[in-house]
XYZ file of C-alpha atoms in Angstrom:
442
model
C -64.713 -2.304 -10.919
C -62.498 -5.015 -11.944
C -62.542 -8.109 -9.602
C -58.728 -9.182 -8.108
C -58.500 -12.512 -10.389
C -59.260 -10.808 -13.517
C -56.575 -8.200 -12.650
C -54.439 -11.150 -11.885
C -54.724 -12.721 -15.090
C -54.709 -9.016 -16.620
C -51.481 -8.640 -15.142
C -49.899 -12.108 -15.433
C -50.440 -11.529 -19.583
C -48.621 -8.174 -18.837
C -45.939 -9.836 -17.344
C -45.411 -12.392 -19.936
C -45.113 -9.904 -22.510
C -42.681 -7.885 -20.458
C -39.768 -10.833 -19.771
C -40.321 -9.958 -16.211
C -37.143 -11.865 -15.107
C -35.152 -10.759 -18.220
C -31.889 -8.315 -17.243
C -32.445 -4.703 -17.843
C -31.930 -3.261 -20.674
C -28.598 -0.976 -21.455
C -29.697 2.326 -19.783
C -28.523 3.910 -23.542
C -28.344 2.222 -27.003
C -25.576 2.486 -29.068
C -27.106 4.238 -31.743
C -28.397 7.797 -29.629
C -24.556 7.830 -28.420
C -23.621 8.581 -32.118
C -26.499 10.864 -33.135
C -25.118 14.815 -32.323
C -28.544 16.185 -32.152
C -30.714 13.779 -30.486
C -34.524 13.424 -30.690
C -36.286 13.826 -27.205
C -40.135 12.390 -27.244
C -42.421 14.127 -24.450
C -45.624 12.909 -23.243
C -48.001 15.462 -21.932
C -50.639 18.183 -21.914
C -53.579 15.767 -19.394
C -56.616 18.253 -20.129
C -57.219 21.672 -21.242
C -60.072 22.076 -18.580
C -57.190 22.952 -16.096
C -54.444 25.678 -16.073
C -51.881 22.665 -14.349
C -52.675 20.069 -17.047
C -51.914 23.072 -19.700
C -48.733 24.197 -17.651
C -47.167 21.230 -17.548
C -46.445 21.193 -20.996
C -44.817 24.372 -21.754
C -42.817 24.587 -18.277
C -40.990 21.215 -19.098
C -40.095 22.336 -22.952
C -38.934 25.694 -21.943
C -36.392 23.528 -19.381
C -35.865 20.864 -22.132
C -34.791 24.411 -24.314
C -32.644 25.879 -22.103
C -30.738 23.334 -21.416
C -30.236 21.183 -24.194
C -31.041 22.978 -27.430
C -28.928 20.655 -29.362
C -32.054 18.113 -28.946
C -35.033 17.708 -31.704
C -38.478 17.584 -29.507
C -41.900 15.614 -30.215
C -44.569 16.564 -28.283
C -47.044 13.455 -27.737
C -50.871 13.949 -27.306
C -52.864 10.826 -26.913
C -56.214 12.979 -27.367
C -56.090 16.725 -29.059
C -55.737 19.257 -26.827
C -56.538 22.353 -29.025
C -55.760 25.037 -26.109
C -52.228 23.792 -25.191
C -51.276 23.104 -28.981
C -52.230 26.919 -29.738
C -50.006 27.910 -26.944
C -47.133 25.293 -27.696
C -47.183 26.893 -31.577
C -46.978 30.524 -30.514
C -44.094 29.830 -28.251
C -42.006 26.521 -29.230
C -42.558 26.675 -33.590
C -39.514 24.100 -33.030
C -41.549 21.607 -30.983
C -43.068 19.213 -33.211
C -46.628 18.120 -32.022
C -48.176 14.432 -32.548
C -51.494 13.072 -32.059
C -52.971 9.854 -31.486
C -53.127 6.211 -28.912
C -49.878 3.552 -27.973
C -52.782 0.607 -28.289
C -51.494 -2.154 -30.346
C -53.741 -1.847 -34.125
C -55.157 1.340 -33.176
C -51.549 2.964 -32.527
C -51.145 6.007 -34.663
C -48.577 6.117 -37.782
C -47.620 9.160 -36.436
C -47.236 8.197 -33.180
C -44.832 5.023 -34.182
C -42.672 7.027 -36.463
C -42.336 9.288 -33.341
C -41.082 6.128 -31.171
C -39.073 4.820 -34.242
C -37.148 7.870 -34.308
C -36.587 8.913 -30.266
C -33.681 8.375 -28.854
C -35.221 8.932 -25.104
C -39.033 9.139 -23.857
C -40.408 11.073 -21.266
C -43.367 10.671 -19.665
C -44.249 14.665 -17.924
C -45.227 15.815 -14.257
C -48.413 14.174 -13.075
C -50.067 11.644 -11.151
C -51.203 9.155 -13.968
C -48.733 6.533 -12.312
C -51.517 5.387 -9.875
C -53.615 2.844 -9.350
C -56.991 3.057 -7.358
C -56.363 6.475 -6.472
C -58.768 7.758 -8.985
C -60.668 4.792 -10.198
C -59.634 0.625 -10.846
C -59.812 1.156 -14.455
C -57.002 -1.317 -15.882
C -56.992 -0.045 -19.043
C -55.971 3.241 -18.259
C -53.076 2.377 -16.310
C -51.766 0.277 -19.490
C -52.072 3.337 -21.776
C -49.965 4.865 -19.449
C -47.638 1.515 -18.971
C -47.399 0.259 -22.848
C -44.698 2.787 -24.086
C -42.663 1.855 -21.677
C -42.619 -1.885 -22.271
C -42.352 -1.031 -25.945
C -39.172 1.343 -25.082
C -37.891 -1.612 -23.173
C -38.522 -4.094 -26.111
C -36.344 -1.703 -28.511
C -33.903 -0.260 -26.265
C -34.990 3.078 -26.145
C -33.906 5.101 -22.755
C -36.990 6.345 -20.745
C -37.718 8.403 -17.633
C -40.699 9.869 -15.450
C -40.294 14.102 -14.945
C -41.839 15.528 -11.722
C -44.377 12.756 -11.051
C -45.898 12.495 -7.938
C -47.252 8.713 -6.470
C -49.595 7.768 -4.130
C -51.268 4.455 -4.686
C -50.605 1.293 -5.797
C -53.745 -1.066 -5.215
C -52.087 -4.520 -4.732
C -51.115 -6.737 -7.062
C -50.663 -3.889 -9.313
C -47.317 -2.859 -7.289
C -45.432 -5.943 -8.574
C -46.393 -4.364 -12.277
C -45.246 -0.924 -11.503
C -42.420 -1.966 -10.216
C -41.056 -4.107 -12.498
C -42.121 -1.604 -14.959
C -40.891 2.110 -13.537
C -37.684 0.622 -12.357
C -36.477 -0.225 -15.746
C -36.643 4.083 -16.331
C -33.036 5.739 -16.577
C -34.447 8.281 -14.088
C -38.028 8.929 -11.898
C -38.201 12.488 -10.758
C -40.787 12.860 -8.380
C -42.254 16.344 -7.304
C -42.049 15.808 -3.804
C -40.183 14.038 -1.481
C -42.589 11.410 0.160
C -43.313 9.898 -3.492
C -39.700 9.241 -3.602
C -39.318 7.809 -0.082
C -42.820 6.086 -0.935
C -41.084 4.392 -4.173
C -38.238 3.341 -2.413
C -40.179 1.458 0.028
C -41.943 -0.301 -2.291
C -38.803 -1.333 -3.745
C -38.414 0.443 -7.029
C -34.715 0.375 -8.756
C -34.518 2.616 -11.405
C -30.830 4.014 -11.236
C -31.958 7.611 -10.183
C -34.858 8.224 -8.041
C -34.630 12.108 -6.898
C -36.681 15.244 -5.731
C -37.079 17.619 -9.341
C -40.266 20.190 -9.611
C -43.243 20.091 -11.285
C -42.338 19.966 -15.046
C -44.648 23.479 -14.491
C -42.296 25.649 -12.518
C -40.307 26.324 -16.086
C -42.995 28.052 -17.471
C -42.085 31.739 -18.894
C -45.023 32.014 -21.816
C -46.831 35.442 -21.286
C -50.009 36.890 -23.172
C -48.723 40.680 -22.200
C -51.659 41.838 -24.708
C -54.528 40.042 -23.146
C -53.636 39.741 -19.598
C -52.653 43.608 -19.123
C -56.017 44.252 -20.834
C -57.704 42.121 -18.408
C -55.966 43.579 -15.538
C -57.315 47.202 -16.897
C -61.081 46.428 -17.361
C -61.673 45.298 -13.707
C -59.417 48.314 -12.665
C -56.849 45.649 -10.724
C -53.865 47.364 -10.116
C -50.160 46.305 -10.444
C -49.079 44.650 -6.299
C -52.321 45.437 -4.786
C -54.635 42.416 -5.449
C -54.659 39.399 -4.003
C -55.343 36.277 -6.248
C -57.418 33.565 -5.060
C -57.759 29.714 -6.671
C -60.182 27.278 -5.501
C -60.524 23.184 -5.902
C -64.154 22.428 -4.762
C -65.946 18.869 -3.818
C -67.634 19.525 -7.535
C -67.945 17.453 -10.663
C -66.665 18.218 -14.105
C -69.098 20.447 -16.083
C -71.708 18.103 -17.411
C -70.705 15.122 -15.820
C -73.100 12.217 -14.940
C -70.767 9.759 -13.499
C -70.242 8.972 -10.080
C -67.242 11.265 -9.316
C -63.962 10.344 -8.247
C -61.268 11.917 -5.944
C -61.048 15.324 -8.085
C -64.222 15.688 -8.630
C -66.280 13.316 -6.470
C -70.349 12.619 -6.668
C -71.811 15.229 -4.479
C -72.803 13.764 -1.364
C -74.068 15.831 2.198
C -70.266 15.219 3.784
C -68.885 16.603 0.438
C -70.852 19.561 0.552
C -70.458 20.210 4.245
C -66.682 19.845 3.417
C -66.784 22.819 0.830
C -68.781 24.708 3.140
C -65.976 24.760 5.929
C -63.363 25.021 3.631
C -65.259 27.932 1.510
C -65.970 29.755 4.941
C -62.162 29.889 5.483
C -61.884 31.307 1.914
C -64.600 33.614 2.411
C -62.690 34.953 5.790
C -59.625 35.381 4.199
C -60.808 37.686 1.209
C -63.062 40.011 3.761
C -59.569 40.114 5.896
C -57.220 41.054 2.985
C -60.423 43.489 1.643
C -60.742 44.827 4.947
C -56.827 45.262 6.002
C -55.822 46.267 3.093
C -58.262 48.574 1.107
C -56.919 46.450 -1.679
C -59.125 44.293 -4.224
C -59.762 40.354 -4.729
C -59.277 38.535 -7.941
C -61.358 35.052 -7.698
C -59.209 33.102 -10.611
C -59.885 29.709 -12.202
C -57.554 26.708 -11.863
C -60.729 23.909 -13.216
C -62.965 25.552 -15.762
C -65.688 24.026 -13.647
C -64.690 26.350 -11.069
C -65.787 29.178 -13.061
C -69.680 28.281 -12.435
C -68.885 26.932 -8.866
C -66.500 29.325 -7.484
C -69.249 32.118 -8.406
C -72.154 29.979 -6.850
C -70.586 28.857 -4.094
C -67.912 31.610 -2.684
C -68.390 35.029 -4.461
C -72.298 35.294 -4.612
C -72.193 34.829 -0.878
C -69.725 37.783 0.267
C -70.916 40.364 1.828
C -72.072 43.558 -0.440
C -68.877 45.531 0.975
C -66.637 43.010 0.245
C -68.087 41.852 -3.251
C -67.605 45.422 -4.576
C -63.902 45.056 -3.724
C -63.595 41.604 -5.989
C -63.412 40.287 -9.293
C -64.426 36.973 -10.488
C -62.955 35.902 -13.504
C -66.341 33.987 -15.518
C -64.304 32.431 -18.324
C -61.522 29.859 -18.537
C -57.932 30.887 -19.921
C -55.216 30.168 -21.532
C -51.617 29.847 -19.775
C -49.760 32.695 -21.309
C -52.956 35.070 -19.849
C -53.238 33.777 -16.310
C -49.376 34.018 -15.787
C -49.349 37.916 -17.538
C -52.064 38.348 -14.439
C -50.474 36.239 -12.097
C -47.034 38.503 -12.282
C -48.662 41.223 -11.333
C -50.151 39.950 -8.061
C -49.207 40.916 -4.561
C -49.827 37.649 -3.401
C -51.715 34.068 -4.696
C -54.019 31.842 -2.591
C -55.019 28.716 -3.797
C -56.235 25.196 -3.050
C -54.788 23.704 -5.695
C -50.775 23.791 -6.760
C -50.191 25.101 -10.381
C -51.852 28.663 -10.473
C -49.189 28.280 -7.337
C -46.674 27.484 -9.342
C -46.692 29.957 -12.285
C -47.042 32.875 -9.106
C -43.483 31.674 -7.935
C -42.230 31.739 -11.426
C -43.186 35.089 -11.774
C -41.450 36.266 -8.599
C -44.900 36.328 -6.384
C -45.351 34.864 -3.092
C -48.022 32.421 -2.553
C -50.074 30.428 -0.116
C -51.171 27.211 -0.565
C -54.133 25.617 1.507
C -54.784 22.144 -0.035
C -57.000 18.982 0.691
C -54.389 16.457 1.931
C -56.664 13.628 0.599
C -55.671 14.903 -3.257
C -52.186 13.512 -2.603
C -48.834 13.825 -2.017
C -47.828 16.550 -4.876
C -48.809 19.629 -1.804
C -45.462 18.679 -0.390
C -43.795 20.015 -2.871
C -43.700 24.121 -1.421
C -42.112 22.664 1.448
C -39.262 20.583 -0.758
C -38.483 23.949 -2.510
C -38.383 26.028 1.072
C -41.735 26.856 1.725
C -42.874 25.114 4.655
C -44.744 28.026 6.585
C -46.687 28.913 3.797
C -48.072 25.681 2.974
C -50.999 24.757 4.788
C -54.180 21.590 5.704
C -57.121 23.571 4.087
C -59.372 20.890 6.604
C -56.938 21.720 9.776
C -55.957 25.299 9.858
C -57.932 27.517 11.710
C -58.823 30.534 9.455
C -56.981 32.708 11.865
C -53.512 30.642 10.839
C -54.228 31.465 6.842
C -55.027 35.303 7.989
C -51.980 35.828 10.316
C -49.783 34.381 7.483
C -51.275 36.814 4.403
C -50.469 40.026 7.443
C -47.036 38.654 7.616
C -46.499 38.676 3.303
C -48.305 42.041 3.795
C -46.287 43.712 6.111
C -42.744 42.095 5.427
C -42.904 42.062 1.790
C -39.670 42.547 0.520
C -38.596 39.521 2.346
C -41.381 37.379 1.100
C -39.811 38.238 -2.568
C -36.682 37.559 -1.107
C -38.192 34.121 -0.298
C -40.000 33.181 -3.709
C -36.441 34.491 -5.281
C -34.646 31.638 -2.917
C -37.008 28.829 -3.846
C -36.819 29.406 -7.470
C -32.923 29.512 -6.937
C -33.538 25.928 -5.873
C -35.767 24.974 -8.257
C -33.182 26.462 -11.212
C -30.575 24.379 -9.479
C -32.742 20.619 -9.267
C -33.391 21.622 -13.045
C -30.311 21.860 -14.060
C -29.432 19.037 -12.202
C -32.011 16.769 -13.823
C -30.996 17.834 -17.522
C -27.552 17.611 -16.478
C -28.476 13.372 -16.377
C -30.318 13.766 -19.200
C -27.515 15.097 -21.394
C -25.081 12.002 -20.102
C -27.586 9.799 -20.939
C -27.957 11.251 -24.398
C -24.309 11.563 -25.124
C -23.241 8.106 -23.145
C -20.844 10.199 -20.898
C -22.326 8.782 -17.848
């Protein structure tokens, strides 16, 4: 862990570099005002080990798409992400895809030339804009932090898309802030980063409530999905999908964890155990209500070793022969040809969430509290009594809920179909900026 006078110093060099007391810089540069098909340079795609890190990506260029397909797209990975670049190909052959680090003499040519030519950056729906929430690793928060002073430096137009923030360790607020309010626009993904923000004194020009970059995603694998669906005999409306986030490290890992995926300590396991027993009630309630069978999905890929180990290996014989666990990690484009034929999705964690409501399902989301603010989102689209404390609701609250979907159905579709009005609506709205920014009508 770095010590608080070498972050200091860390920061002060930052600073210097930055012109902290310098004006802002024109919120569009003269030359993207004259260019009719503008170049738009996203940042994203975190992982590949997890269905939200992959969604991301193609849910925020199917919105860029829609809305402004007069715009020329580079997609920026800092590391290769092999799983998301197959999907991005099959779907987007416009998107043009970039590899490589922002870190001064190690900064990729291609990288640059993508910079040199963008007439706006976007950094895509996360929570990379944190610090101490997952570790005190300085570094990583400058990876994150260099294009932006580099955009500033040249005059290039920037902006954060469904972000969610939860910590800023002092000193490094005074950095962030200096920093992130220079953007033309942060969208956060929930309301309480935005109020959070604002009491920390941020200034960018727009500070708003948009979704998760994720809720645009439309990418379907019809071929593999609908052959998955026939093999463990899961029929169309009458299974319930379930997604769990356990107190487990990444596959192979030997560090000491963090607040994803923390060291595994007695109090963490004893905290899976409740949570898993209110899992494990839920799925022998549905089984036994409904007649109807279980689909245990991955959101991690480590939770397809600990969601067998740990939740389907200890259901009851009766109840096991009524469920599916899925064994092997998956693409996007599968999970959400799967996902749309649900009757309802369960899950601890938001983005298998996500693509559901996309797809016109109704969910229910029961998440750890402690892994941020980005849960409140389901209530900021109109989904407040079917998001839920996976630590404080009794089992009896998630049960009673999944009878109500069950037995007033129609209206739960009617409900999804509402939210994702909303969510089409705070898109739009968002791209709306984005196109006066781009064409300096603003």
């Amino acid at each position: 862990m770095q010590s608080r006078r070498s972050f200091i110093k860390a920061s002060a060099v930052t600073a210097a570099s930055l012109s902290i007391n310098s004006p802002l810089p024109p919120t569009l540069s003269s030359a993207v005002a004259e260019k009719p098909n503008p170049t738009i340079l996203l940042r994203s795609s975190w992982n590949d080990k997890n269905i939200g890190d992959i969604g991301h990506t193609p849910g925020t260029l199917r919105i860029l798409e829609r809305h402004l397909p007069q715009a020329k797209i580079i997609l920026w990975h800092a590391s290769p992400r092999p799983v998301t670049e197959e999907l991005i190909r099959r779907n987007f052959p416009k998107v043009t895809i970039v590899q490589g680090e922002f870190a001064g003499q190690n900064t990729s040519a291609e990288v640059m030339k993508a910079f040199e030519s963008a007439d706006f950056y976007i950094h895509n729906s996360g929570m990379s804009m944190n610090y101490g929430l997952f570790n005190y690793d300085w570094g990583s928060v400058m990876s994150s932090l260099t294009p932006f002073l580099y955009c500033h430096e040249k005059g290039i137009p920037f902006g954060l898309y469904g972000h969610s923030f939860d910590k800023f360790a002092p000193p490094s607020d005074l950095l962030f802030r200096d920093v992130l309010s220079r953007a033309a626009f942060i969208y956060c993904r929930d309301s309480e980063s935005v109020k959070h923000i604002k009491e920390l004194g941020f200034k960018a020009p727009v500070m708003e409530f948009a979704p998760d970059g994720c809720f645009g995603i439309d990418v379907r694998d019809e071929e593999k999905g609908l052959a998955y669906l026939k093999a463990n005999a899961l029929e169309e409306q009458k299974f319930l999908v379930v997604v769990l986030r356990t107190n487990t490290p990444h596959l192979g890992s030997t560090g000491q964890g963090n607040l994803m995926n923390p060291a595994q300590t007695p109090e963490k396991k004893a905290e899976d155990q409740k949570r898993l027993d209110k899992v494990k009630a839920l799925i022998t309630h549905w089984v036994r209500t409904t007649g109807h069978k279980v689909l245990i999905a991955p959101e991690a890929l480590k939770e397809t070793v600990y969601g067998k180990t740990m939740l389907y290996d200890t259901l009851e014989d009766d109840i096991k022969s009524k469920t599916v666990f899925r064994e092997t990690f998956w693409n996007a484009d599968e999970a959400m040809s799967v996902y749309a034929r649900a009757h309802t999705i369960f899950g601890m964690e938001p983005h298998s969430l996500i693509m559901g409501l996309a797809t016109g399902v109704p969910i229910m989301h029961a998440r750890p509290v402690a892994h941020g603010r980005k849960g409140w989102m389901f209530q900021d689209i109109g989904l407040p009594e079917w998001l839920f404390d996976i630590d404080e609701a009794p089992a009896s609250a998630l049960q009673s809920t999944l009878t109500t979907i069950v037995k007033e159905y129609p209206a739960a579709k009617q409900k999804v179909q509402k939210a994702m009005t909303f969510v089409a609506q705070r898109q739009k709205a968002t791209m709306d900026q984005l196109g006066k920014i781009l064409s300096k009508s603003s």
